[in-house]
Coordinates of C-alpha atoms and ligand atoms in Angstrom, one line a residue:
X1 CA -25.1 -3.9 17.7
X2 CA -21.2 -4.6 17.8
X3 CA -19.8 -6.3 14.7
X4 CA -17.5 -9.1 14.6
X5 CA -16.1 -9.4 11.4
X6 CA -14.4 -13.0 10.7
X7 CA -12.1 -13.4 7.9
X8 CA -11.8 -16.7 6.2
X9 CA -7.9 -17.0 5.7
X10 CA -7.1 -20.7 5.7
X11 CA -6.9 -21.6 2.0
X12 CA -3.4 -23.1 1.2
X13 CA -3.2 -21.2 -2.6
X14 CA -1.7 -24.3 -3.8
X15 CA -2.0 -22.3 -7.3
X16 CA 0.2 -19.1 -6.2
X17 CA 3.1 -21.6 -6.6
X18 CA 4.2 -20.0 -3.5
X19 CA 6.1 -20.6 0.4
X20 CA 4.5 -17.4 1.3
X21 CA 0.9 -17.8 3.1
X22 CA -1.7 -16.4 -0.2
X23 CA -3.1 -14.0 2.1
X24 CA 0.5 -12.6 2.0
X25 CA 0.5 -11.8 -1.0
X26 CA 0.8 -8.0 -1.8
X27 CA -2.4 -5.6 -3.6
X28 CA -0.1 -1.8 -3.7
X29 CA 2.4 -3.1 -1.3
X30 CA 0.0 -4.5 1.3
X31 CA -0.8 -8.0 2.2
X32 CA -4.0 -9.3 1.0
X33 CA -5.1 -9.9 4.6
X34 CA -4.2 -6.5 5.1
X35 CA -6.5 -5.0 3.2
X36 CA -9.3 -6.5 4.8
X37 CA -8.2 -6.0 8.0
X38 CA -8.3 -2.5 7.3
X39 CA -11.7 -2.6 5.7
X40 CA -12.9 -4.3 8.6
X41 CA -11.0 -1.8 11.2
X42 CA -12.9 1.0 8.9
X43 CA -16.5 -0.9 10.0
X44 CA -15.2 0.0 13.6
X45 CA -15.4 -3.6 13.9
X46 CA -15.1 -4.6 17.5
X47 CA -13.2 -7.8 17.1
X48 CA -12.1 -9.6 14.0
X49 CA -11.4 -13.1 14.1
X50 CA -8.9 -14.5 11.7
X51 CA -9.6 -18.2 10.5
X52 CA -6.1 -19.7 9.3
X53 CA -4.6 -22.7 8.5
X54 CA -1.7 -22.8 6.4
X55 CA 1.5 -21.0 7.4
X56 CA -0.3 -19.5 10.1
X57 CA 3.0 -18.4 11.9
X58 CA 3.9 -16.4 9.2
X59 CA 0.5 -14.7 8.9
X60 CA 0.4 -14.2 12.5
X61 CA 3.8 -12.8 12.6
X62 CA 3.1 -10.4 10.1
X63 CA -0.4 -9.1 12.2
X64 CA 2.2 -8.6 15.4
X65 CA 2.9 -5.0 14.7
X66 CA -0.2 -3.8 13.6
X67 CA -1.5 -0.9 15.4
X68 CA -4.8 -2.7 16.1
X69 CA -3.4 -6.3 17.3
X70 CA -5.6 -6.4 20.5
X71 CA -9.1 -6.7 18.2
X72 CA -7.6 -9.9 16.2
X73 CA -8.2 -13.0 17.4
X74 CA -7.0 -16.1 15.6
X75 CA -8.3 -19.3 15.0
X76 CA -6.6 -22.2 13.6
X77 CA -8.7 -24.3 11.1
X78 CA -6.6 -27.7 11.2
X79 CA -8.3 -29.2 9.0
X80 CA -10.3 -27.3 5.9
X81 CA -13.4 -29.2 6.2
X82 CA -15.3 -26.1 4.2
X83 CA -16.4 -22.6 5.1
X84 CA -19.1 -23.4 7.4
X85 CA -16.9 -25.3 9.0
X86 CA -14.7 -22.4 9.0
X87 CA -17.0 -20.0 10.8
X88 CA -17.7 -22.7 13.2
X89 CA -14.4 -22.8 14.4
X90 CA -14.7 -18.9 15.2
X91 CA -17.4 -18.9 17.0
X92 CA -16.1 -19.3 20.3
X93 CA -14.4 -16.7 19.9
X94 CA -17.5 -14.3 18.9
X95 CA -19.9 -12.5 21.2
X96 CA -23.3 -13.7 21.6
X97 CA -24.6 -10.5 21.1
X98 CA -22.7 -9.4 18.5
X99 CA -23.5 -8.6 14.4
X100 CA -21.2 -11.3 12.4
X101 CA -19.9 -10.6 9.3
X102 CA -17.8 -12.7 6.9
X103 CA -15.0 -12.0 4.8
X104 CA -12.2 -13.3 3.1
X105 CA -8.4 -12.5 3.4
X106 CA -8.4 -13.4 -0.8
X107 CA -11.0 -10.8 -1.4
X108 CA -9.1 -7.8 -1.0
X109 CA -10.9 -5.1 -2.5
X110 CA -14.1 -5.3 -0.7
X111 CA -15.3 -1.9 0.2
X112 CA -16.4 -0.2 2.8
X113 CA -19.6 1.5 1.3
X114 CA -21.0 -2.3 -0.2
X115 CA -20.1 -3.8 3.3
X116 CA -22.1 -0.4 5.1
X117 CA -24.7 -0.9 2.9
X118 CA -25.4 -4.9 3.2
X119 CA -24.9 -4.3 7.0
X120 CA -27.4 -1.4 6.8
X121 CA -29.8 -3.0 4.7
X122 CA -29.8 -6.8 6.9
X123 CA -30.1 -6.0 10.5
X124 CA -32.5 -8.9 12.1
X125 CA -32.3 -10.9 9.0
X126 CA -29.7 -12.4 6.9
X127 CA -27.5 -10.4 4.8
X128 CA -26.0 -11.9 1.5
X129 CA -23.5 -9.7 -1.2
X130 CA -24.6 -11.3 -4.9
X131 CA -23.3 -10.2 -8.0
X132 CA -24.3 -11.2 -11.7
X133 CA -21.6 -12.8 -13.5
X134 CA -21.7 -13.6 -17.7
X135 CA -19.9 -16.5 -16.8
X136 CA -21.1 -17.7 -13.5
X137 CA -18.7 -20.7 -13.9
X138 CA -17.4 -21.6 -10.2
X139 CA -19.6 -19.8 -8.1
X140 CA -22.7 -20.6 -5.9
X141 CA -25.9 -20.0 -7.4
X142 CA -28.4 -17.6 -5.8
X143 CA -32.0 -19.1 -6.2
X144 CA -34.9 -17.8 -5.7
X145 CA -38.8 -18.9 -5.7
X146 CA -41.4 -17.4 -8.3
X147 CA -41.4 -14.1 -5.8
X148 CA -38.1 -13.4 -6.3
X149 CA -37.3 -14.4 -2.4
X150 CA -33.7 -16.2 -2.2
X151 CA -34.2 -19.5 -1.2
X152 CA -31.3 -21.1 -0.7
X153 CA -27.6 -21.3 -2.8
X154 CA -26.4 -24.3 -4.7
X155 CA -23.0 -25.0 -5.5
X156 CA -21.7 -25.5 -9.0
X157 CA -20.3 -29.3 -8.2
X158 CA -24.1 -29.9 -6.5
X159 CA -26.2 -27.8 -9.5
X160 CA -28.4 -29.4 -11.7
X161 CA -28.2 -28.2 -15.5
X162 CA -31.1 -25.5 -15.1
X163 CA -29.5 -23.9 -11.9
X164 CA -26.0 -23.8 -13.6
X165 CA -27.5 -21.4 -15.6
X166 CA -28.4 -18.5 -12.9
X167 CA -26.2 -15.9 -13.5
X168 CA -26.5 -14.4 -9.7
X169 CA -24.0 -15.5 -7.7
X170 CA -22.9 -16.0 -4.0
X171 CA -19.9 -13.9 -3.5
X172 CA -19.9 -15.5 -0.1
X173 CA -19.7 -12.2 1.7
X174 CA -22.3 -12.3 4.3
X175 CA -23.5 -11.0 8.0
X176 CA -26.1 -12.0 10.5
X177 CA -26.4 -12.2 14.1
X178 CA -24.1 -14.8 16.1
X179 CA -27.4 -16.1 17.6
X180 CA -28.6 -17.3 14.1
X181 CA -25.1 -18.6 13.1
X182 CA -25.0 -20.5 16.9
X183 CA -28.1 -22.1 15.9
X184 CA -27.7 -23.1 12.5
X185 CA -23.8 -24.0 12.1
X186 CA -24.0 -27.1 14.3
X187 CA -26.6 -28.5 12.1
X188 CA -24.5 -28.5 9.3
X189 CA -23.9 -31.7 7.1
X190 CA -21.2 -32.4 5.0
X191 CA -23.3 -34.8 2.2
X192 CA -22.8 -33.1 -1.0
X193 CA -20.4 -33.9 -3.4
X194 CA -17.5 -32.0 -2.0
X195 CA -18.3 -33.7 1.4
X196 CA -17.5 -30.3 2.7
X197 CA -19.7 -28.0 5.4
X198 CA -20.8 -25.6 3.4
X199 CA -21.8 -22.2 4.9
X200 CA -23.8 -21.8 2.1
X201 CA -26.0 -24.2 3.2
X202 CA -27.4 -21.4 6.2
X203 CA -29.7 -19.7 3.7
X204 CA -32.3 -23.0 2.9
X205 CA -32.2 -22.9 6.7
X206 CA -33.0 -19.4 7.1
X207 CA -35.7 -19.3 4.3
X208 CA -37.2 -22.7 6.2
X209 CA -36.8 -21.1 9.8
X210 CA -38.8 -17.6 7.7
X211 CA -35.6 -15.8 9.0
X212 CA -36.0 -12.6 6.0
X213 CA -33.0 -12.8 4.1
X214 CA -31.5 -9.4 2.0
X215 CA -29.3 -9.2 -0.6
X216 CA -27.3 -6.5 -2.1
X217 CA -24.8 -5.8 -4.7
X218 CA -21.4 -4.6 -5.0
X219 CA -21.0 -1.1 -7.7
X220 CA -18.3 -2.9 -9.4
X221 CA -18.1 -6.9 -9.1
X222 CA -14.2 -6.3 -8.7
X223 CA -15.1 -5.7 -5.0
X224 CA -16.3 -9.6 -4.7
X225 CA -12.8 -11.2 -6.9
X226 CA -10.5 -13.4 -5.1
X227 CA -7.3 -14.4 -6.0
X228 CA -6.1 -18.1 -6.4
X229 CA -3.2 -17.6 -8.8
X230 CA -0.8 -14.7 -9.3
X231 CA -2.4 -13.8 -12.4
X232 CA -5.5 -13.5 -10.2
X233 CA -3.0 -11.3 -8.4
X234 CA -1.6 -8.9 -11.2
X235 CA -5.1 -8.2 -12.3
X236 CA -6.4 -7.2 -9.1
X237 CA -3.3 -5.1 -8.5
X238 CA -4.2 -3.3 -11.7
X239 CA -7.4 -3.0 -10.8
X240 CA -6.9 -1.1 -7.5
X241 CA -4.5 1.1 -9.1
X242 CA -7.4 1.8 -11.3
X243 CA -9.6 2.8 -8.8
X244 CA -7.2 4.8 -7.4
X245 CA -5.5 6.7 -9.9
X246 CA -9.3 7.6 -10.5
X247 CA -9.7 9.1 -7.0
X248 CA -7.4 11.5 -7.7
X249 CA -8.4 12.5 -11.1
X250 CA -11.4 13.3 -8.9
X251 CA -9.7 15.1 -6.8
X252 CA -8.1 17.5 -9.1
X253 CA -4.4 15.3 -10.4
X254 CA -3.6 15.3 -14.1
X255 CA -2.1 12.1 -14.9
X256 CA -0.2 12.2 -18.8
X257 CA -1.0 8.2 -18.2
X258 CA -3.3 6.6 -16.2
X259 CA -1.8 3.4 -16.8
X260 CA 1.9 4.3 -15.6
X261 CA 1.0 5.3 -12.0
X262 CA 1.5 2.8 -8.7
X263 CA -0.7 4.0 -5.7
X264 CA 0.7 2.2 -2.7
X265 CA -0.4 4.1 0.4
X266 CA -2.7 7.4 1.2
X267 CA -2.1 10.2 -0.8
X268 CA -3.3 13.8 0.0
X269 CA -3.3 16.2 -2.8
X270 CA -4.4 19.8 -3.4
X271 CA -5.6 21.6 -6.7
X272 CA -3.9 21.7 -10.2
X273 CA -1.1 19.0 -9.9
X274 CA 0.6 17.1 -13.3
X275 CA 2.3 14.0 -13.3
X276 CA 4.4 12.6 -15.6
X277 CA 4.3 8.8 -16.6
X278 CA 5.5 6.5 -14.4
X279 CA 5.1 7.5 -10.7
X280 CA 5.2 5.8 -7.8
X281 CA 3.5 7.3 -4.6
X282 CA 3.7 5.2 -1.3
X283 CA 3.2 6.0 2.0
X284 CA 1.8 9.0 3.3
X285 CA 2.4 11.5 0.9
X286 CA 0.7 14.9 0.6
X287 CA 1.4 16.3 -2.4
X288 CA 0.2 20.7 -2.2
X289 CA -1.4 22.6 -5.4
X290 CA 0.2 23.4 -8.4
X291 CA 2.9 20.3 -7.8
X292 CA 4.4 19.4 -11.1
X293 CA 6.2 15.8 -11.3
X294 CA 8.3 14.8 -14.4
X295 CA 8.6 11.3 -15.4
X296 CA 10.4 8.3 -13.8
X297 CA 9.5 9.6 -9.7
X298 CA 9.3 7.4 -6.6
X299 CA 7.8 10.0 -3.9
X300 CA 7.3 8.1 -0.4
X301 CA 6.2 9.3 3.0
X302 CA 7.2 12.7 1.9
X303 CA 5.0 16.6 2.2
X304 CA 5.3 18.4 -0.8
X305 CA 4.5 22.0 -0.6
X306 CA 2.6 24.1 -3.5
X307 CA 4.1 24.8 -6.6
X308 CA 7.0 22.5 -6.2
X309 CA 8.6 21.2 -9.6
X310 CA 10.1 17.5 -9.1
X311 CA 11.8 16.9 -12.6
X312 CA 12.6 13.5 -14.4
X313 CA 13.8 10.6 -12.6
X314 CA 13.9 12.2 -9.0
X315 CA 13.9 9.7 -5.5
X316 CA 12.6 11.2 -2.6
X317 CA 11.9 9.5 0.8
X318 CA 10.6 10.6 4.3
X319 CA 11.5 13.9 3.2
X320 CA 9.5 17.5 3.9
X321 CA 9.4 20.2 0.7
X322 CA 8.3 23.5 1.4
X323 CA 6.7 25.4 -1.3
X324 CA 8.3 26.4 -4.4
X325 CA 11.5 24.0 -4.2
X326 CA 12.8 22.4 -7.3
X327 CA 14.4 18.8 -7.3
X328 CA 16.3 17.2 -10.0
X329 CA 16.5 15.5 -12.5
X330 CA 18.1 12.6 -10.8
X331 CA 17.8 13.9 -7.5
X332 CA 18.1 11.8 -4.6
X333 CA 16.2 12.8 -1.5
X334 CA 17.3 10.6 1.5
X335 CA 14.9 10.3 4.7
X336 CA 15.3 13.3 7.2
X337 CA 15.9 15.6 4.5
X338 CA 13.9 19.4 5.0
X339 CA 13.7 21.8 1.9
X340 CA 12.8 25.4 3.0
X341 CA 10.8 27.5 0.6
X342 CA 12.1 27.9 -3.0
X343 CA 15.3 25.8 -2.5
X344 CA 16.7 23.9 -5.4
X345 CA 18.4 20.4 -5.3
X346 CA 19.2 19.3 -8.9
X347 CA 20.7 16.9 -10.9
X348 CA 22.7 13.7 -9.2
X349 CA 22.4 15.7 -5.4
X350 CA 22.1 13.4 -2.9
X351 CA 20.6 14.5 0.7
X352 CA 20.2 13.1 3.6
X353 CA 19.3 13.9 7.3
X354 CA 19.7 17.8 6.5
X355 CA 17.9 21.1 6.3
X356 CA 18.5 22.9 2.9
X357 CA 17.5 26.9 3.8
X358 CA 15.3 29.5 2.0
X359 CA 16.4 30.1 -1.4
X360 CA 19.3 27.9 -1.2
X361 CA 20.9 25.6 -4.0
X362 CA 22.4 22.9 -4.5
X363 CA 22.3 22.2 -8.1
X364 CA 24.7 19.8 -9.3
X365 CA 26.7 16.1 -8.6
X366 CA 27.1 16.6 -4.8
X367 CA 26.6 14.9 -1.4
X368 CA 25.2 16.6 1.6
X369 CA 24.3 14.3 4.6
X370 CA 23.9 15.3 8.4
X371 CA 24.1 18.9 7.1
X372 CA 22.1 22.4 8.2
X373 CA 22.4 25.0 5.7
X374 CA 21.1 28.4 5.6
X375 CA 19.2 31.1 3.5
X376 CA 20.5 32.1 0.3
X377 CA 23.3 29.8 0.2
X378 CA 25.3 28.3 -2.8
X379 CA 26.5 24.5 -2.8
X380 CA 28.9 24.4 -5.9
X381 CA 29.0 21.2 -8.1
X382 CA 31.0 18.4 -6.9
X383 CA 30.3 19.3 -3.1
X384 CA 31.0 16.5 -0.6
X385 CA 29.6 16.8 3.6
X386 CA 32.6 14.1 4.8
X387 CA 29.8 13.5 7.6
X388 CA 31.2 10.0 8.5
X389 CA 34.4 8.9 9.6
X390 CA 34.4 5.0 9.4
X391 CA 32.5 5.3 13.1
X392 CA 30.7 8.4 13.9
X393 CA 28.3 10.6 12.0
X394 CA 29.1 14.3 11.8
X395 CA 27.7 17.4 11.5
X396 CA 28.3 20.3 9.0
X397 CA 26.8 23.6 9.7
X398 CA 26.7 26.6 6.8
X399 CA 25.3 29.7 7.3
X400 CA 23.4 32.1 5.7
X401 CA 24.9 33.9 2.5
X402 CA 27.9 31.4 2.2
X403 CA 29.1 30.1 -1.2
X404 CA 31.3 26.5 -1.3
X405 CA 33.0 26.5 -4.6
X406 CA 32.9 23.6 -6.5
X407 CA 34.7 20.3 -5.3
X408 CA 34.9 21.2 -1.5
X409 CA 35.0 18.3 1.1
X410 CA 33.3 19.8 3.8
X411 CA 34.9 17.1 6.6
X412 CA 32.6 17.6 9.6
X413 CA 32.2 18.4 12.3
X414 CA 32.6 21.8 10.5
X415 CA 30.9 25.0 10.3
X416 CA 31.4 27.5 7.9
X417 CA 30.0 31.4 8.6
X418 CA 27.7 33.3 7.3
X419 CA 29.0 35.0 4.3
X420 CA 31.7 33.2 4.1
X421 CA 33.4 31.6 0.8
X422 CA 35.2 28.2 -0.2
X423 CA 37.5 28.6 -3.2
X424 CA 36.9 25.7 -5.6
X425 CA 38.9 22.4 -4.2
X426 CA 39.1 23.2 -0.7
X427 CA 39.5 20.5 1.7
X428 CA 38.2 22.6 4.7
X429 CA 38.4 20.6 8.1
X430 CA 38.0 23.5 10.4
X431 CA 35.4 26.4 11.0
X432 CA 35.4 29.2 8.4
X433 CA 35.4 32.7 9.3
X434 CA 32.2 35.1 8.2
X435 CA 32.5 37.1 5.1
X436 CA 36.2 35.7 4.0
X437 CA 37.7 33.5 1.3
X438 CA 39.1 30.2 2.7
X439 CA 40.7 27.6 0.7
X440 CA 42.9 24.9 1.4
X441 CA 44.7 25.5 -2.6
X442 CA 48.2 23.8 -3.7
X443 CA 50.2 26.7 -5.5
X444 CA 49.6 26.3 -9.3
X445 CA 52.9 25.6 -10.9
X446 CA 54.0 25.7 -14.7
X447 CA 57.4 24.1 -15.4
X448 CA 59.5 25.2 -17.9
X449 CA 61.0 23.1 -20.5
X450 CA 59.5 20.5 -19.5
X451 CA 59.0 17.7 -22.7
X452 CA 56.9 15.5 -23.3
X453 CA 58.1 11.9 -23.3
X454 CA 58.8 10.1 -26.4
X455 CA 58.4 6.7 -27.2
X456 CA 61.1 4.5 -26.3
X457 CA 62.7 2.6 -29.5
Ligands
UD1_1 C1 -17.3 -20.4 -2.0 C2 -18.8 -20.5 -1.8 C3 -19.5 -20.2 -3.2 C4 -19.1 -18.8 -3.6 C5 -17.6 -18.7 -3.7 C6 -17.1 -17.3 -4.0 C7 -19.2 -22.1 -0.1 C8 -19.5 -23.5 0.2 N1 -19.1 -21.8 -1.4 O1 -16.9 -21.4 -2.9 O2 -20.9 -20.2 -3.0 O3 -19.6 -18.5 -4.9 O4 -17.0 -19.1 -2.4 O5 -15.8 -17.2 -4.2 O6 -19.0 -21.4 0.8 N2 -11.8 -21.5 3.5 C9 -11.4 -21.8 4.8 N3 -11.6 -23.0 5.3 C10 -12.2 -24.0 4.6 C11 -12.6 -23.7 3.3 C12 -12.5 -22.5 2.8 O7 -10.8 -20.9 5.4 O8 -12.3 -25.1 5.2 C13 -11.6 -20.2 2.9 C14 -10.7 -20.2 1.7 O9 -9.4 -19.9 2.2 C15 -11.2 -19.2 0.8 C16 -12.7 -19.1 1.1 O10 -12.9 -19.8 2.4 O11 -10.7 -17.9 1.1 C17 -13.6 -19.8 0.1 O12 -13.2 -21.1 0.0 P1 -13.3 -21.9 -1.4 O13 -13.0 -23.3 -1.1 O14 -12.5 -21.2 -2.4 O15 -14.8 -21.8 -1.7 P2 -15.4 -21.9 -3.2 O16 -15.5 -23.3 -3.6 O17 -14.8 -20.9 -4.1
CA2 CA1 -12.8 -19.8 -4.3

C-alpha cells in the first residue's frame, strides 16, 4: 500500500516569540519541517500533505526548491479547530487507497526505524506511537481495558484524577488506512472542554467499530518531543547532535569532546580519524582515514582525502583535499579550491577557485584566488594572485618546479614557467621564462652622510 504521510504544521508557536513560521525553526541548520519532510521522503512516501496555517507563505516558499516539491501538497487550516480537524482538511487531498500516516512539523526527530516499525507492525488496523513519560503532564492518556487492549485516549484537560495518572502517553504519531480515517473523521465532535476536534477521539471509535488497534514505542522518547519554545528548541538541537556525534563514534571518529561538535549535514568518514574540540561539519562532507582535525574547524561540503592533517582554527568550504595535504592553522579554504596529494596551505593562506599541485606549498600569510599551480612548487610568504581588476577575474598560471619569493604580486592574467623563480618583491605582470630569475627589484641604495634629523628647538 502507498503511504501518504500528512504533517500537521499549522500551530502558530505563539511561545517561540518569533515572525518566523515554528516549523522554521532550525534542528543542525534545517528547518523543523525539514526534517520531517525528509523522514517522510525516506518512507518513500508517495505524497505528503502539509497542513498549515500560520505564515504559510513563508513555509511554502521555503518548500519551493526542494528537490521533491512535486509529492507536497499543501493545505491551509484557516481556522485551528484541533488535529482531527486538521487531518480532515487533508483528506481531499489523500488517496482512497492509500496508507495515512501522521506527523508533525514540531516533531523533528522522529525516525525512520520507529515510523518502519509502527507501519510494519499496523497494516489493516490502527497504528498508535506511545511512550511512557514520569511526568505525563500535558499529554493524552493511553487507556486500556483489564486485557491490556487500548481503548481509547483521554486528554489531560478532559482526564479524571485516576487517568491523569497513566503514564503511557499518545505522542500523536499515528497511521491507518484513508478508508478508516474517511469514515470516522466526519463523525467527529468538538464537546470536550477544549471544544476542539480531537483526532484522538478515532481510537474509542476504532475499539467500538473492533477495528485492532497496535501500538509501538519509540527507542528513545526524544523521537516523540516537540518544540513550543526555543528552549524546547536548544534542547532538541543538543539532542540530535547527540545522536549524531554518536554515529560516528560508531563509525570509527575520535572526538576529544563530544560536547563541542555541530553535525549539520551528512558526513562520510573512514577509519581512525581525531577531532579536536569544537568542529563544525555541514554539508556533504567525507572526511578519508587517518584525518586529523585540530581545534576551532568549520569543514563544509568539502572531500578530505586520508591522512590529511587540518590544524587549529582552519575554514574550509566546497573545497576537494587529496590525501596527505596539510592546512593551517588559520587556513582559509574558499569554495573551488583543489589540493593535490601532500600539498600544504598553512597559516593565514587564503584560496580560492584554484588547484594547488602535488607536493606543493603555500605555507604562510598569502592570497591565491583563480590560480593553477603545479607540482613541487613554492609560494613564498606574503604571496598575492592580483586576480581581479575592479571588473574582471583573472587567471594566474605556475608551473611545475617554480619558486615565487616572498611578497610577489602575481597580477594576472600571468603565467610563470616551469622552473622558473620570482626574487622576493617582485611585481611580475607578464609571463616568466622557464628556469630563470625574474624580478621586478628597485636598486638598493645606501647614502652617504646622510644624518638623522634632530629635533627642532
Ligand atoms: C496532542 C494530542 C495529545 C498528545 C500530544 C502530543 C490531540 C487532541 N491531542 O495534544 O493526545 O499527547 O498532541 O504532543 O490530538 N495542529 C494543527 N491544527 C490544529 C491543531 C493542532 O495543525 O487545529 C498541530 C499543531 O501545530 C501541533 C500539533 O497539531 O503541531 C499538535 O497540536 P497541539 O494543539 O499542540 O496538541 P496537544 O494539545 O499538544
Ligand atoms: Ca503540543
Amino acid at each position: 500500500m502507498a503511504i501518504n504521510v500528512v504533517i500537521l504544521a499549522a500551530g502558530k508557536g505563539t511561545r517561540m516569540k518569533s515572525a518566523k513560521p515554528k516549523v522554521l525553526h532550525k534542528i543542525a541548520g534545517l528547518p523543523m519541517l525539514e526534517h520531517v519532510v525528509r523522514t517522510a521522503e525516506s518512507l518513500e512516501a508517495r505524497k505528503i500533505s502539509i497542513v498549515f496555517g500560520h505564515g504559510g507563505d513563508q513555509v511554502k516558499a521555503y518548500f519551493k526548491d526542494h528537490t521533491n516539491a512535486e509529492i507536497i501538497d499543501w493545505v491551509e487550516q484557516k481556522e485551528q479547530l484541533g488535529t482531527g480537524h486538521a487531518v480532515h482538511q487533508a483528506m481531499p487531498t489523500v488517496d482512497v487507497h492509500d496508507q495515512v500516516l501522521i506527523l508533525y512539523g514540531d516533531v523533528p526527530l522522529i525516525k525512520q526505524e520507529t515510523l518502519m516499525e509502527l507501519l510494519e507492525k499496523s497494516l489493516g488496523g490502527v497504528g498508535l506511537l506511545t511512550v511512557e513519560l514520569s511526568n505525563p503532564a500535558g499529554y493524552g492518556r493511553i487507556l486500556r481495558d483489564d486485557e491490556g487492549a487500548v481503548v481509547g485516549i483521554v486528554e489531560q484537560k478532559d482526564a479524571s484524577e485516576k487517568q491523569l495518572k497513566i503514564t503511557e502517553v499518545n505522542t500523536g504519531i499515528l497511521t491507518m488506512s484513508a478508508s478508516l480515517l474517511n469514515q470516522w473523521l466526519p463523525k467527529l465532535g468538538n464537546s470536550n472542554s477544549q471544544g476542539e476536534y480531537y483526532l484522538t477521539d478515532l481510537i474509542a471509535m476504532a475499539f467500538e467499530d473492533g477495528v485492532e488497534i497496535f501500538t509501538s514505542q519509540p527507542k528513545d522518547a526524544v523521537e516523540v518531543e516537540g518544540v513550543n519554545d526555543r528552549r524546547q528548541l536548544a534542547i532538541i538541537e543538543r539532542a540530535y547532535q547527540r545522536d549524531a556525534v554518536e554515529s560516528l563514534l560508531k563509525q570509527g571518529v575520535s572526538f576529544t569532546d563530544i560536547d563541542r561538535a555541530d553535525i549539520r549535514g551528512k558526513i562520510e568518514v573512514g577509519e581512525d580519524i581525531e577531532i579536536d574540540f569544537n568542529i563544525l561539519l555541514e554539508g556533504n562532507v567525507s572526511l578519508g582515514s587517518g584525518v586529523n582535525i585540530g581545534p576551532n574547524c568549520c569543514i563544509k561540503n568539502s572531500t578530505i582525502g586520508d591522512n590529511v592533517i587540518i590544524k587549529a582554527n582552519s575554514i574550509i568550504e566546497d573545497a576537494l583535499i587529496a590525501a596527505n595535504c596539510e592546512v593551517g592553522p588559520f587556513a582559509r579554504i574558499r569554495p573551488g579550491t583543489e589540493m593535490a596529494k601532500g600539498a600544504k596551505v598553512g597559516n593565514f593562506v587564503e584560496t580560492k577557485k584554484s588547484i594547488i599541485g602535488e607536493g606543493s606549498k603555500v605555507s604562510h600569510l598569502t592570497y591565491i584566488g583563480d590560480a593553477i599551480i603545479g607540482k613541487n612548487v613554492n609560494v613564498g610568504a606574503g604571496t598575492i594572485t592580483c586576480n581581479y581588476d575592479g571588473v574582471n577575474k583573472s587567471q594566474t598560471t605556475i608551473g611545475d618546479g617554480a619558486f615565487i619569493g616572498s611578497n610577489s604580486s602575481l597580477v594576472a592574467p600571468v603565467s610563470i614557467g616551469p622552473g622558473a623563480t620570482i626574487g622576493a618583491g617582485s611585481t611580475i605582470g607578464k609571463n616568466t621564462p622557464d628556469n630563470k630569475l625574474t624580478l621586478t627589484r628597485s636598486k638598493q641604495v645606501t647614502i652617504e652622510g646622510w644624518q638623522r634629523p634632530t629635533k627642532k628647538k
